[in-house]
mmCIF file of C-alpha atoms in Angstrom:
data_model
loop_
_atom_site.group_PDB
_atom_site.id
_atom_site.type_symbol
_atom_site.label_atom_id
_atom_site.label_comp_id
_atom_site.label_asym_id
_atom_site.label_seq_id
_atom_site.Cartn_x
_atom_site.Cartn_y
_atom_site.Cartn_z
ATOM 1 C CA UNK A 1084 0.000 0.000 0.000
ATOM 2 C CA UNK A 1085 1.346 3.213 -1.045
ATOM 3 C CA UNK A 1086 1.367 5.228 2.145
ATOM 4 C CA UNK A 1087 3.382 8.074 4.250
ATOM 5 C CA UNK A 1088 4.268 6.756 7.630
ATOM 6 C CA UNK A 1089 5.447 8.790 10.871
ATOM 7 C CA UNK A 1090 6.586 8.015 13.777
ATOM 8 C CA UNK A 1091 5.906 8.854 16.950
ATOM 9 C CA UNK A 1092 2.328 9.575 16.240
ATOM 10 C CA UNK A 1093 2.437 10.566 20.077
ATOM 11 C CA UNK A 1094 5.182 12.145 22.377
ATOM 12 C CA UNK A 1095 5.190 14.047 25.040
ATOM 13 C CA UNK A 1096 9.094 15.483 26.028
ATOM 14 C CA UNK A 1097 10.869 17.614 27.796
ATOM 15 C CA UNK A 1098 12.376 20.879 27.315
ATOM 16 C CA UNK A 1099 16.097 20.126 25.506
ATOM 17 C CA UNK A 1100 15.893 17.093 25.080
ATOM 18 C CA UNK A 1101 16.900 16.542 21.287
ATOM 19 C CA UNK A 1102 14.013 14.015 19.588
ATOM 20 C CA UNK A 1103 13.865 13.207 16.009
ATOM 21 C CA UNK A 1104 10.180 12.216 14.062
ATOM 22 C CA UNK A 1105 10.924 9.939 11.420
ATOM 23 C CA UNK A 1106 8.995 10.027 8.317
ATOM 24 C CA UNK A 1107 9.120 7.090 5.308
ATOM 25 C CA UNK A 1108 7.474 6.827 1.820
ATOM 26 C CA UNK A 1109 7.505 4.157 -0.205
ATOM 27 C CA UNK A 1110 6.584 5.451 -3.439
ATOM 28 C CA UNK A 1111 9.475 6.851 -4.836
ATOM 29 C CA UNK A 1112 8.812 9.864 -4.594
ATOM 30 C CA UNK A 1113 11.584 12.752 -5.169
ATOM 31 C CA UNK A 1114 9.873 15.478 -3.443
ATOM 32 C CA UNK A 1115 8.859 15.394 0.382
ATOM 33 C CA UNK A 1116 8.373 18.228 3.060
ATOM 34 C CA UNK A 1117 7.436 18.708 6.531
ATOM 35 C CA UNK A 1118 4.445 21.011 8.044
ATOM 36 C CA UNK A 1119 3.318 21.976 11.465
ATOM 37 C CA UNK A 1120 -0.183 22.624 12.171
ATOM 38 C CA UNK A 1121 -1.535 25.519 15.140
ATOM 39 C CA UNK A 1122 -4.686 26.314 16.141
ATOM 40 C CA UNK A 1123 -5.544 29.193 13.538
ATOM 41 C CA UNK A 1124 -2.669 29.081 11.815
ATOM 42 C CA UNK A 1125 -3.218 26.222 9.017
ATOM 43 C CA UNK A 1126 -0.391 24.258 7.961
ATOM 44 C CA UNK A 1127 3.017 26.164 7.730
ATOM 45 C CA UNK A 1128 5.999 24.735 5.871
ATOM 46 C CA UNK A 1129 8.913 23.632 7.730
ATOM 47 C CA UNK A 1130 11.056 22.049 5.233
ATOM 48 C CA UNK A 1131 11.106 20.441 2.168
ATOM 49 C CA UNK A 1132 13.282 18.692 -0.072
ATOM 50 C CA UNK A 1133 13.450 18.314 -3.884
ATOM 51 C CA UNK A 1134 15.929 15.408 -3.966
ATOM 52 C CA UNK A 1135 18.425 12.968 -1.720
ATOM 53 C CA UNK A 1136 21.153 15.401 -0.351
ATOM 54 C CA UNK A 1137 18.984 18.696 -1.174
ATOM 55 C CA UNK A 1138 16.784 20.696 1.233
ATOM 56 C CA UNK A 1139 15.469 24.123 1.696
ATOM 57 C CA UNK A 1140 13.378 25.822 4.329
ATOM 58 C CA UNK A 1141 10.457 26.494 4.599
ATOM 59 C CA UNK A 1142 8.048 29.409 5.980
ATOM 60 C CA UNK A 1143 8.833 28.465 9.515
ATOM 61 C CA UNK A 1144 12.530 26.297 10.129
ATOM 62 C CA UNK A 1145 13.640 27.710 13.208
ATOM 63 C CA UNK A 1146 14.526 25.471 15.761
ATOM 64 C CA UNK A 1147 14.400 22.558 12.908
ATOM 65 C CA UNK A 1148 17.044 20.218 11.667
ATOM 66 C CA UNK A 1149 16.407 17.853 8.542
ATOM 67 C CA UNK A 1150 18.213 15.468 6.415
ATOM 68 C CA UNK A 1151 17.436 13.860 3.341
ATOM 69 C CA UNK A 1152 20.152 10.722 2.697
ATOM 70 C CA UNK A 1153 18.062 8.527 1.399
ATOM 71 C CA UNK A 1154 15.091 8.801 -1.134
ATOM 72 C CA UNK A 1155 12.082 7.254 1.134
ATOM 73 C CA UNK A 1156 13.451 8.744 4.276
ATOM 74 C CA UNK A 1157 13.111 12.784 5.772
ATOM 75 C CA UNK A 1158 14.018 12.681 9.442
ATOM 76 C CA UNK A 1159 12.564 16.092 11.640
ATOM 77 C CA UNK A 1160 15.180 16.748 14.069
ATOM 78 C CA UNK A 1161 14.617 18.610 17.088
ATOM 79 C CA UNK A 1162 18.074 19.794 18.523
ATOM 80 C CA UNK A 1163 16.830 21.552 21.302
ATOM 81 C CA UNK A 1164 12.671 21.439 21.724
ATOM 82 C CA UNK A 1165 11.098 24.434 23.696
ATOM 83 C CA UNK A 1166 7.114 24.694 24.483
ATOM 84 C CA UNK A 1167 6.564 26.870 21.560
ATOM 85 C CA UNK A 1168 7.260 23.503 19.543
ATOM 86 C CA UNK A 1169 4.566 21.744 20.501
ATOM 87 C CA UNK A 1170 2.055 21.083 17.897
ATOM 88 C CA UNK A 1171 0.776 18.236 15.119
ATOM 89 C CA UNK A 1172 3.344 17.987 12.499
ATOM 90 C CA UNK A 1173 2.622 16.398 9.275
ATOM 91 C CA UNK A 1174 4.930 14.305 6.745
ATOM 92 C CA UNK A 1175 4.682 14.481 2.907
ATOM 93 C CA UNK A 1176 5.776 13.818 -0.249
ATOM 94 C CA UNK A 1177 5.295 13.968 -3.877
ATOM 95 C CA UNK A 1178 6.828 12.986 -6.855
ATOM 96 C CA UNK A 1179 7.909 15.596 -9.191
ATOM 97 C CA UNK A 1180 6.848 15.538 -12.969
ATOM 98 C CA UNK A 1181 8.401 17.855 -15.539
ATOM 99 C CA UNK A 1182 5.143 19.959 -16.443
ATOM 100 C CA UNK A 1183 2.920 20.373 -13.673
ATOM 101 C CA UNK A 1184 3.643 19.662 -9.643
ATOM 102 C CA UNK A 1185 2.264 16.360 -8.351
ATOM 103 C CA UNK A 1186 0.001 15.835 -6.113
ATOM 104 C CA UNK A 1187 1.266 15.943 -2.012
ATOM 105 C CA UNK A 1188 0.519 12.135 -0.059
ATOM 106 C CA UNK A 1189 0.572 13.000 3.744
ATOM 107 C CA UNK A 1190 1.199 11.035 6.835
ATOM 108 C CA UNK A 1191 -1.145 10.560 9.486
ATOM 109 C CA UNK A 1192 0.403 13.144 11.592
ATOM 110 C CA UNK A 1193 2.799 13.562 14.975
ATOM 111 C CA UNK A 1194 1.537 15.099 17.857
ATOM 112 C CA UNK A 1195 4.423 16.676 20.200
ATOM 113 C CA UNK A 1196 3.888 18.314 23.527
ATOM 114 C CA UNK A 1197 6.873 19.920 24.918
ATOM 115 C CA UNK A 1198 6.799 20.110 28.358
ATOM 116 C CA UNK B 666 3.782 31.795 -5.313
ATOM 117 C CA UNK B 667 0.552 33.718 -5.363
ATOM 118 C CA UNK B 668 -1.601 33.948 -1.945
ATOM 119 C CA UNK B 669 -5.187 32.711 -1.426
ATOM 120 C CA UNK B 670 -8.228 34.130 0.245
ATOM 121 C CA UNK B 671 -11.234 31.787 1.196
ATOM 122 C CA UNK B 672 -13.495 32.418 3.023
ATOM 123 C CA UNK B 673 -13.350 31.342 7.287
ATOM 124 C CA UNK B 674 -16.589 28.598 6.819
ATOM 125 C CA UNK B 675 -19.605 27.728 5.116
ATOM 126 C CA UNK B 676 -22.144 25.494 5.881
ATOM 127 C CA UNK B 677 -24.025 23.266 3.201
ATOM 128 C CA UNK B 678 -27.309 20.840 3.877
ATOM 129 C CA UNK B 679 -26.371 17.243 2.963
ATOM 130 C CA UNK B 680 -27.327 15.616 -0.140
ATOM 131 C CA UNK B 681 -26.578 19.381 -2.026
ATOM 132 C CA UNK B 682 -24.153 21.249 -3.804
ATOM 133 C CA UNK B 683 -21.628 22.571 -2.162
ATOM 134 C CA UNK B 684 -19.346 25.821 -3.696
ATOM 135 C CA UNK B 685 -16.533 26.670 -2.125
ATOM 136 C CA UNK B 686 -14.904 29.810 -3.197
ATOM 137 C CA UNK B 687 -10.977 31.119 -3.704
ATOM 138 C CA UNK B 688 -9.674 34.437 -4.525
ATOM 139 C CA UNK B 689 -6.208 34.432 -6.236
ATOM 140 C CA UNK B 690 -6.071 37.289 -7.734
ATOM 141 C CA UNK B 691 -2.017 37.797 -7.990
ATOM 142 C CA UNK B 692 -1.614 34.155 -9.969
ATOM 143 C CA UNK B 693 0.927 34.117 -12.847
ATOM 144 C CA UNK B 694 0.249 32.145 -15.639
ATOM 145 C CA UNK B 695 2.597 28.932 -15.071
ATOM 146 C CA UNK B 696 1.231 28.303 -11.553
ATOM 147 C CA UNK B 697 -1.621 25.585 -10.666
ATOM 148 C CA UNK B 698 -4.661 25.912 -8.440
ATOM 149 C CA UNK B 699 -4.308 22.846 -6.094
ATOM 150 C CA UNK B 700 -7.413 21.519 -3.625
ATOM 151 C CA UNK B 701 -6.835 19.569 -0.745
ATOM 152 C CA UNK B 702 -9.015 19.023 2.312
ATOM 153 C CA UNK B 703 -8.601 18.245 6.258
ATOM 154 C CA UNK B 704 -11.049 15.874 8.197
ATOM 155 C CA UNK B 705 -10.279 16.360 11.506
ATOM 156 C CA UNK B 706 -6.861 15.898 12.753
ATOM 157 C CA UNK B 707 -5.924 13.546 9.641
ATOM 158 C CA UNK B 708 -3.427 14.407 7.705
ATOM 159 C CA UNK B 709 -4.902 16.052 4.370
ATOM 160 C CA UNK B 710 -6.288 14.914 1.051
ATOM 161 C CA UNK B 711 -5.594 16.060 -2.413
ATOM 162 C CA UNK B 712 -8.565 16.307 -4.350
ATOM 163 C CA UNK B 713 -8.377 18.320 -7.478
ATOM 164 C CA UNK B 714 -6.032 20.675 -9.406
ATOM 165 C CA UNK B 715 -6.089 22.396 -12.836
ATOM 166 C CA UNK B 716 -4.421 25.502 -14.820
ATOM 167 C CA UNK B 717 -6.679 26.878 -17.065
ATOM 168 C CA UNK B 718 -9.446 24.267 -17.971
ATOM 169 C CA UNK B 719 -12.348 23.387 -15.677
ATOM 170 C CA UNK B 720 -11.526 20.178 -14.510
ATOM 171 C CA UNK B 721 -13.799 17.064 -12.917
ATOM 172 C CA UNK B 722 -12.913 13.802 -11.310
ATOM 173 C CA UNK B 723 -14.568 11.185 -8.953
ATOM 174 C CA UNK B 724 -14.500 13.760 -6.149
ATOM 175 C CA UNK B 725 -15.253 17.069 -6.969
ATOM 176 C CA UNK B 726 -15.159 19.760 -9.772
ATOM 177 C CA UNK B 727 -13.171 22.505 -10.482
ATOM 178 C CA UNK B 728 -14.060 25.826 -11.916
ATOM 179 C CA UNK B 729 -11.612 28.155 -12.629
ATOM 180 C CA UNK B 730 -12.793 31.824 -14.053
ATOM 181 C CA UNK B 731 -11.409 33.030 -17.891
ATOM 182 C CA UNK B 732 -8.811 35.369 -16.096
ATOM 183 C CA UNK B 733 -7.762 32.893 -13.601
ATOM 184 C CA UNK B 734 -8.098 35.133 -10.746
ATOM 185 C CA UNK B 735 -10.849 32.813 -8.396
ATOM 186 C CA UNK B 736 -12.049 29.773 -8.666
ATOM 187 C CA UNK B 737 -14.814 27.259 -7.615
ATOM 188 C CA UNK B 738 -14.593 23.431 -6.211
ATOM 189 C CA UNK B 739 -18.123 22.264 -6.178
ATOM 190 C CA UNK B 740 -18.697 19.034 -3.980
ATOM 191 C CA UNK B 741 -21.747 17.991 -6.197
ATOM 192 C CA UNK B 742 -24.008 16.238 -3.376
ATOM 193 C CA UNK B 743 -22.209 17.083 -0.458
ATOM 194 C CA UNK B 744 -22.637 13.943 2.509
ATOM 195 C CA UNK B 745 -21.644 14.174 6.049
ATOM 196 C CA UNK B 746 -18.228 12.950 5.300
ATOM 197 C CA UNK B 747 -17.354 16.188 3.625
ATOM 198 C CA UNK B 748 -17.522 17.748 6.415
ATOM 199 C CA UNK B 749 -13.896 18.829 6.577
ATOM 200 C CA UNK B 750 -11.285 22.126 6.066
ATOM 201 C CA UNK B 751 -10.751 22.586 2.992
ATOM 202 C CA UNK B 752 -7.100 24.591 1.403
ATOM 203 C CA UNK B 753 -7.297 26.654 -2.018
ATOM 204 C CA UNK B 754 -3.187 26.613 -2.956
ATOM 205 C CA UNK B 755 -1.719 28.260 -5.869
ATOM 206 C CA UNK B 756 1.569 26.816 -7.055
ATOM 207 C CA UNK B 757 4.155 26.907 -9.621
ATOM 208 C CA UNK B 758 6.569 23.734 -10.825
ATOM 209 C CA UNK B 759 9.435 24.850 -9.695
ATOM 210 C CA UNK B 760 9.878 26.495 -6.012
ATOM 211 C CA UNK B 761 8.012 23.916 -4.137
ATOM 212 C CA UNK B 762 7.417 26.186 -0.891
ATOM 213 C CA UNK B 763 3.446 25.690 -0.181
ATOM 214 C CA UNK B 764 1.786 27.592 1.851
ATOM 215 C CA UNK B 765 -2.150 26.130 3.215
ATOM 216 C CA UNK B 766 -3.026 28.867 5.059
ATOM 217 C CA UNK B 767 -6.456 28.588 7.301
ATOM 218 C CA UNK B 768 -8.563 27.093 4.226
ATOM 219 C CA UNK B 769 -12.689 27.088 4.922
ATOM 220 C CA UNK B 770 -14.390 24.982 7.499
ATOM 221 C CA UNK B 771 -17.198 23.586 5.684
ATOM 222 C CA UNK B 772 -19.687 22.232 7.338
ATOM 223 C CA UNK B 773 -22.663 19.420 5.970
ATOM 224 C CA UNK B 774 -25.925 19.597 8.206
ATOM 225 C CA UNK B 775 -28.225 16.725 7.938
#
């Protein structure tokens, strides 16, 4: 089954202690990015990567580490998490075609409290 | 890419039409009107793009007007289940930054 899959769906942390939400696809797909959601806010970009080995930010990447190494796999690293971190982040991706953008799969979501 | 204005919510009695509007009025020509929707907590849903053309699939339809700068997605008989958030997104190919913003609640009443 084509799917988006992130883990922890659940945490609840500390303050500075580092954490890292893993996120897998396993459709190939070259393009994958990471959101937060807010109460009233929508969804606001983190990070996102075009390819293995590139990645750019996003509207909000403070406080945010990534990697993209492999293809299927874009790690969210939290270095450092404060309380202002906690929120539901969401995994996608997408493949990229050469006329129009494709269409973004997302995972089922993280939720983080930072304590 | 361009930025989107829809409205906060609507509210639409099941089993009819529902039109949800978006106001892009700064799109350039090479970048796509995109439709995805929230239920809940879930992670969201693509459901429709297009460029210039009206566009229809199992889901929903698309209307976009002759100067590009709104369009429509009409949920033809609108159930329960569509009861969602749903995010109007402009986008070109290249510079992949997205933006959702606060999309419109829409809400089906029985």
């Amino acid at each position: 089954e084509a799917q988006v899959t992130q883990n922890p769906r659940y945490l609840i942390t500390v303050t500075g202690k580092k954490l890292t939400v893993t996120c897998s696809q396993n459709m190939n797909h070259e393009y994958m990015s990471w959101y937060r959601q807010d109460p009233g806010l929508g969804l606001r970009q983190i990070y996102y990567s075009m390819n293995v080995e590139v990645t750019d930010k996003g509207d909000v990447p403070e406080g945010y580490k990534v990697s993209r190494k492999e293809k299927r796999n874009f790690p969210l690293i939290l270095e450092s998490p404060s309380p202002n971190q906690t929120s539901l982040y969401f995994c996608a991706s997408s493949p990229l075609r050469s006329i129009q953008p494709g269409e973004l799969f997302f995972g089922e979501g993280s939720r983080l409290t930072v304590l | 890419d361009a930025k989107t204005t829809q409205p906060p919510s609507m509210d639409c009695a099941e089993g009819r039409a529902a039109n949800l509007p978006c106001n892009h009025s700064t799109i350039s020509g090479n970048e796509y009107v995109y439709w995805y929707r929230q239920i809940h907590s879930q992670g969201p849903q693509y459901i429709i793009h297009g460029l210039k053309n009206n566009e229809t699939n199992e889901m929903a339809s698309l209307i976009i007007t002759e100067d590009r700068k709104s369009s429509t997605l009409i949920l033809p008989h609108a159930t329960l289940r569509d009861t969602a958030v749903y995010y109007c997104i402009v986008l070109e190919t290249i510079g992949y930054m997205l933006t959702f913003g606060v999309g419109t609640q829409l809400t089906v009443n029985p």
